[in-house]
Amino acid sequence: MPRFLWVPAGIAFALIALPVVGLVLRTDLTRLPELLLSRASLSALRLSLVTAAVSTLLCIALGGPLAVVLARGRLPGMQFLRSVVLLPLVLPPVVGGLALLYLVGRTGLVGQGLELAFGITVPFTTGAVVLAQTFVALPFLVVSLEGALRTAGQRYESVAATLGASPWLAFRRVTVPLVLPGLLSGAVLAFARCLGEFGATIAFAGSLEGTTRTLPLLVYLARESDVDAAVALSLLLVVVAVVVIAVARPRAVLS
Amino acid sequence: MPRFLWVPAGIAFALIALPVVGLVLRTDLTRLPELLLSRASLSALRLSLVTAAVSTLLCIALGGPLAVVLARGRLPGMQFLRSVVLLPLVLPPVVGGLALLYLVGRTGLVGQGLELAFGITVPFTTGAVVLAQTFVALPFLVVSLEGALRTAGQRYESVAATLGASPWLAFRRVTVPLVLPGLLSGAVLAFARCLGEFGATIAFAGSLEGTTRTLPLLVYLARESDVDAAVALSLLLVVVAVVVIAVARPRAVLS
Amino acid sequence: MSTGVEACFVVRRPAFTLDVALSAAPGEVLAVLGPNGAGKSTLLGVLAGLLRPDEGSVRVGERVVTDTAAGVHVPPHLRGVGLLAQQALLFPHLTARDNIAFGPRAHGVPRREARARADELLAGVDATALGDRRPSQMSGGQQQRVALARALAPEPGLLLLDEPLAALDVDATPAMRGLLRRVIREAKQTAVLVTHSALDALVLADRVVVLTAGRVVEEGPVREVLARPRSAFTARIAGLDLVPGVRDGAGLRTPDGLLVSGRAEGVEPGEAAVAVFPPSAVAVHATRPTGSPRNVLPVRLAAIEPRGDVVRLRAGAVPGGPVWVEGLAADVTPAAVADLAVEPGDDLWFAVKATEVAIHAAG
Amino acid sequence: MSTGVEACFVVRRPAFTLDVALSAAPGEVLAVLGPNGAGKSTLLGVLAGLLRPDEGSVRVGERVVTDTAAGVHVPPHLRGVGLLAQQALLFPHLTARDNIAFGPRAHGVPRREARARADELLAGVDATALGDRRPSQMSGGQQQRVALARALAPEPGLLLLDEPLAALDVDATPAMRGLLRRVIREAKQTAVLVTHSALDALVLADRVVVLTAGRVVEEGPVREVLARPRSAFTARIAGLDLVPGVRDGAGLRTPDGLLVSGRAEGVEPGEAAVAVFPPSAVAVHATRPTGSPRNVLPVRLAAIEPRGDVVRLRAGAVPGGPVWVEGLAADVTPAAVADLAVEPGDDLWFAVKATEVAIHAAG
Amino acid sequence: EPGPGARTLTVFAASSLTDVFTELEARFEAAEPGVDVVLNYGASSDLAQQLVNGGPADVFASASTATMTTVVDAGLLDGEPTVFARNRLEIVTAPGNPEGITGFADLARPDLQVVVCAPQVPCGAAVEKIETATGITLAPVSEEPDVRSTLGRVTTGNADAGLVYVTDVASAGGAVEGIAFPEADQAVTDYPIAVLASAPQAELARAWTALVTGADGRAVLADAGFVGAP
Ligand SMILES: Nc1ncnc2c1ncn2[C@@H]1O[C@H](COP(=O)(O)OP(=O)(O)OP(=O)(O)O)[C@@H](O)[C@H]1O
Ligand SMILES: Nc1ncnc2c1ncn2[C@@H]1O[C@H](COP(=O)(O)OP(=O)(O)OP(=O)(O)O)[C@@H](O)[C@H]1O
Ligand code: MOO
Ligand SMILES: [Mg+2]
Ligand SMILES: [Mg+2]
């Protein structure tokens, strides 16, 4: 590795770390316990963790196969499909939330159907939070995993086939273990994105304490009355994320 | 590739595409030209494209080396550094913007220094938009590229060294071409994230037509008074993103 | 359960066209010889189903697995065809044992049984100590051994082997060759074997196909093709004399009861065997020689074939003498021919030292 | 500009320890022989600087490039050491030509010149047609050739070659060996050569090191080590007789003016050469034989060495006869020894057919 | 924990009402045992979109009449909206007013970094009205999408002055100094409240509206700096 890469790398790292350090320094630590242990914070934290976890699993379950199809499938117009997958990244999250609302809201195309068929209303439920998070986080998982699948190539899958393994077996026992680092970093990205998701959630799921008010929504609300509280709550989010990621990441390196 | 993966892949694709299709269907096409060709839209579009492009280049210039250091460097606590890099993902963008403001704002640690030394004020300038976008988009580039670097491994770099290539030459002529697909998909992710960036920009750079009001900010504002206009403008954003990505992507596949 | 194979196809590439027709009967081993870049690996890829030919068809057993005209292309894992590719490509995330057990597991063999089979094969390739190692923890030759074991483990109806004995050390080569022989010859396994060694072809194969620049230039029983090479490449790769019989003590007993002395490699007394030696090792005498050469054979000179800077003397049988000398070759220098002043029809003695004769189990 | 190398180090792995001391003088070629997993590739990795030993030091030329005690570890690209690894590992994004030109370019050779050198080397490895191909468009053997050319291109002070002649076809092997010889012997290139072939060692190397299970078990001039093997492995890999001289017409002229007939490979008349033949090809006679063997040498039996199922007869010089027969070996069966009823001190004739004698340019 | 037969009242409220409504929630729940008030705070326009798309609310309290009109036009209301509070702009500066700003006209000084709300949001609409009325055009460095952002610019010292609501100045405590100016009276923002036609808890909804518009509500609103309803 060329030595002088440390210089831009250091700048990049500072660009990320210094603002966060600044936040920490600004925080009035004596008020922290009171802020973080309030009922509202704890409930938002619990909700954030649960929804982010469920959404990440959904991203893996749905986005994983989509990445495989994009990396291995032979379909005309694949290039176009690949661009479409990136849309949630570009769409301002609030607009994304509106789009979901139009589609799955009570008056929406799918929403009406769901209500008629099953009596289910999606918006303003925890399910809506999960849906909003999954929508915005899916591209992260898909793009990371597709890259890993392309880099890994199909050589080992071919070897498995010549040993008599069906595509499904080869997928489970060869492809998945080989791209596990890529899958895990994709999942970490998706989880982080879910944890920080705000715009789509507030537009689609609303901000109801205990049901849809995740930590970022609480931060937003706290900002209305008390900026310092908002900053303190963001730090809680940061700490939670770093802990979860530090727990999840080492496996990526081991495998 | 196991056939039945098409089913979850199809669901994932629908989850992304249907809301967007819903948006398109809702749009009053007759109003589009008027909306999109307004001075405000055109100026926002231009600003968005320019800042997203510059920020993406900055992400490559700074995040690229950071990814290399994270993937190849041997430093105690690398795992921790790696988690820190993900912070901008987790931090609600508005809080990220606040953090930048605290640091680089007029009263901030770095900001004061800049003002004293060079008479530069960063907030409310186009530079602030670029800084905000770079801050939020860096992790995308770093994580994608680090994954690609890990997958590519160091074997070819070793070969280059035994042929007498210095680390810098090996980096340019071997490492970079080999991870080009990963770099490009990281850059596409970063570009898309820059294009859609709202929260950090509004909190740090402000919102002034021609200087700091990018397309997402315009969409956000428009939605306050005219939701249909906001939706139409988002679609403009979507179209621009798809075009830019479709132009940038094929190279990733060819190489 | 072993299956035959029949293939006739064309693969077109920018600067290369592979256009072949070949077949192997059930239980037959077909060797494929040819220079670098002749299309041998490409051929195996098509048979395995990893490559689709541009035209043509492949039949494995009763089943048409590729037919471009009919749009048939059975995927590799449903062909019952195993492939040992030129590069080891061991699964990097699995131990040697799990790499070998992968195939049996894919065929539904229970885990315990699959691992037992893997351990057996590990012992077979002399790599028992490597069972728990990952590929990154093995040397090049060790990886090659494990790859060989992995390819053999699922016992496919048709086995394709691309240079299975490359990268092995001098100790390992005969041992691995012996293992292959047991697995593919004794089990009547249909196999297609790419090799650069005439000895491998002689020991392991029934028939041989010689490929040059994408075309079959020669084809037939191994001994015939190598004995009467029609292409320059075959001529260079061939050049071994071969006597069939049964191993007996320190040598090989021919059907007519004569003993050919030699060094037995991996063959038990009483087993069918061949004695193999290079024509360059055959000394030619006008009178019966005395001395160390143990094998002194009366022959009647059938032909004198100049080839480059040596002359090949081709033997016929002497009336009353052993008939199996027919076709044996001796390579001598032109000066030696001049000295001996021989011509076809003359009776001569072919002498071969026992140490030059390798006795292998019969192909 | 060629540099010597001196190394003494220990590499420890869970189930393996490499503990060696070796050196090569400037311009010397050192062959490394040993079974699979002996540590040959690991050794080259340490010399190239890709692996750090657990203990010990490496000196290249005047420079200490590794010294664990002093914490010295010069990175690979500053060592002036080139490595051809066991796996080709061609850069997948570059054409064959650009792969080869990579090294010269890294050393500052202008693009045009580097490409010219690459084209020259492409011709040398008989791969001119592959210049514009990417590795994925080449066969296994073609990749190996290009990898060899790439390793030779930068003309490093010390060249490390890990089985450079594996995966090549019968046509290519002698040609590549000839190329290597020109490049490393004639240019007085210091080199360490890992090989499984005694012939490669004899033709290309001055000295040999035999490695078994991570330790040097034998070491010395190639001919001496192979002639008097002390380990089982060396005994099996060795077993070639060698006569030095100068090529002359159809054979080799020894210093005392005698002619050894043989087949010359890549050596011009008048050039220094060695005649090489396997002891198993030597026929032993009590009286001077007549017949096709062109080379009939008077020897006085120096020793009888039983080795497994053959007996090696070691030659000494007959007073007044050629002195270079000293040390030549003939492998014969025990039965033949019994027949001849010889014992040390007896005068005998060693007969070798010219077709069994290969004449190579001298190492 | 609400016991059996517990009822839930869902209130969609503009986020600028967070403090006031959270205070009123406590009073309401104390007065009506077994009732759980669930507050959904958001930008008024987002809330209106949610309602138009079937959001299940009993009461909607908006920070602008324009957004309320969206809901009225969609025919979602039970009755007419009532204006329950009004808000007025004030100039906000750093404590001690270091730049010596005395009135609206000072904001046009070229040496000042001034921030205002964008015209698309109520507080920005008010600025626009004042500009038209006075003929003074400001050259702000930023037009913020909501009033909290505008306030934040001044509290963090990145802008010299801004135009925010009186309520915002009050909530910021001593971090800023508010300067009232007479032209502000020409652009007062109305906060309307209404019960939805589809309200599952219409009765409770009316009770909530009564609380907000009643004496208690006015007191809390006044504490926060709101001007009483006309
Ligand atoms: N992707 C490709 N594009 C173009 N030509 C190719 C491609 N792959 C292989 N070739 C060419 O096809 C020919 C046949 O290659 P193949 O690998 O079958 O040779 P082979 O007989 O196995 O040689 P070897 O003994 O070196 O392994 C070669 O000349 C090679 O250069
Ligand atoms: N990463 C590793 N961890 C543990 N053991 C290893 C590792 N890499 C190699 N080995 C072991 O080290 C020994 C030496 O390996 P090396 O590759 O040097 O052998 P080699 O002499 O080159 O063999 P070959 O002829 O097969 O190429 C082998 O026994 C191998 O199993
Ligand atoms: O909620 Mo607002 O956006 O104060 O009008
Ligand atoms: Mg091949
Ligand atoms: Mg090796």
mmCIF file of C-alpha atoms and ligand atoms in Angstrom, chain C residues 41 86 162-163, chain D residues 139-140, ligand 4:
data_model
loop_
_atom_site.group_PDB
_atom_site.id
_atom_site.type_symbol
_atom_site.label_atom_id
_atom_site.label_comp_id
_atom_site.label_asym_id
_atom_site.label_seq_id
_atom_site.Cartn_x
_atom_site.Cartn_y
_atom_site.Cartn_z
ATOM 1 C CA SER C 41 -9.898 -28.095 -21.848
ATOM 2 C CA GLN C 86 -6.902 -27.930 -14.974
ATOM 3 C CA ASP C 162 -7.801 -32.410 -17.141
ATOM 4 C CA GLU C 163 -4.115 -33.173 -16.474
ATOM 5 C CA SER D 139 -5.344 -22.102 -22.263
ATOM 6 C CA GLY D 140 -3.598 -23.314 -19.106
HETATM 7 MG MG MG F 4 -6.123 -26.998 -20.838
#
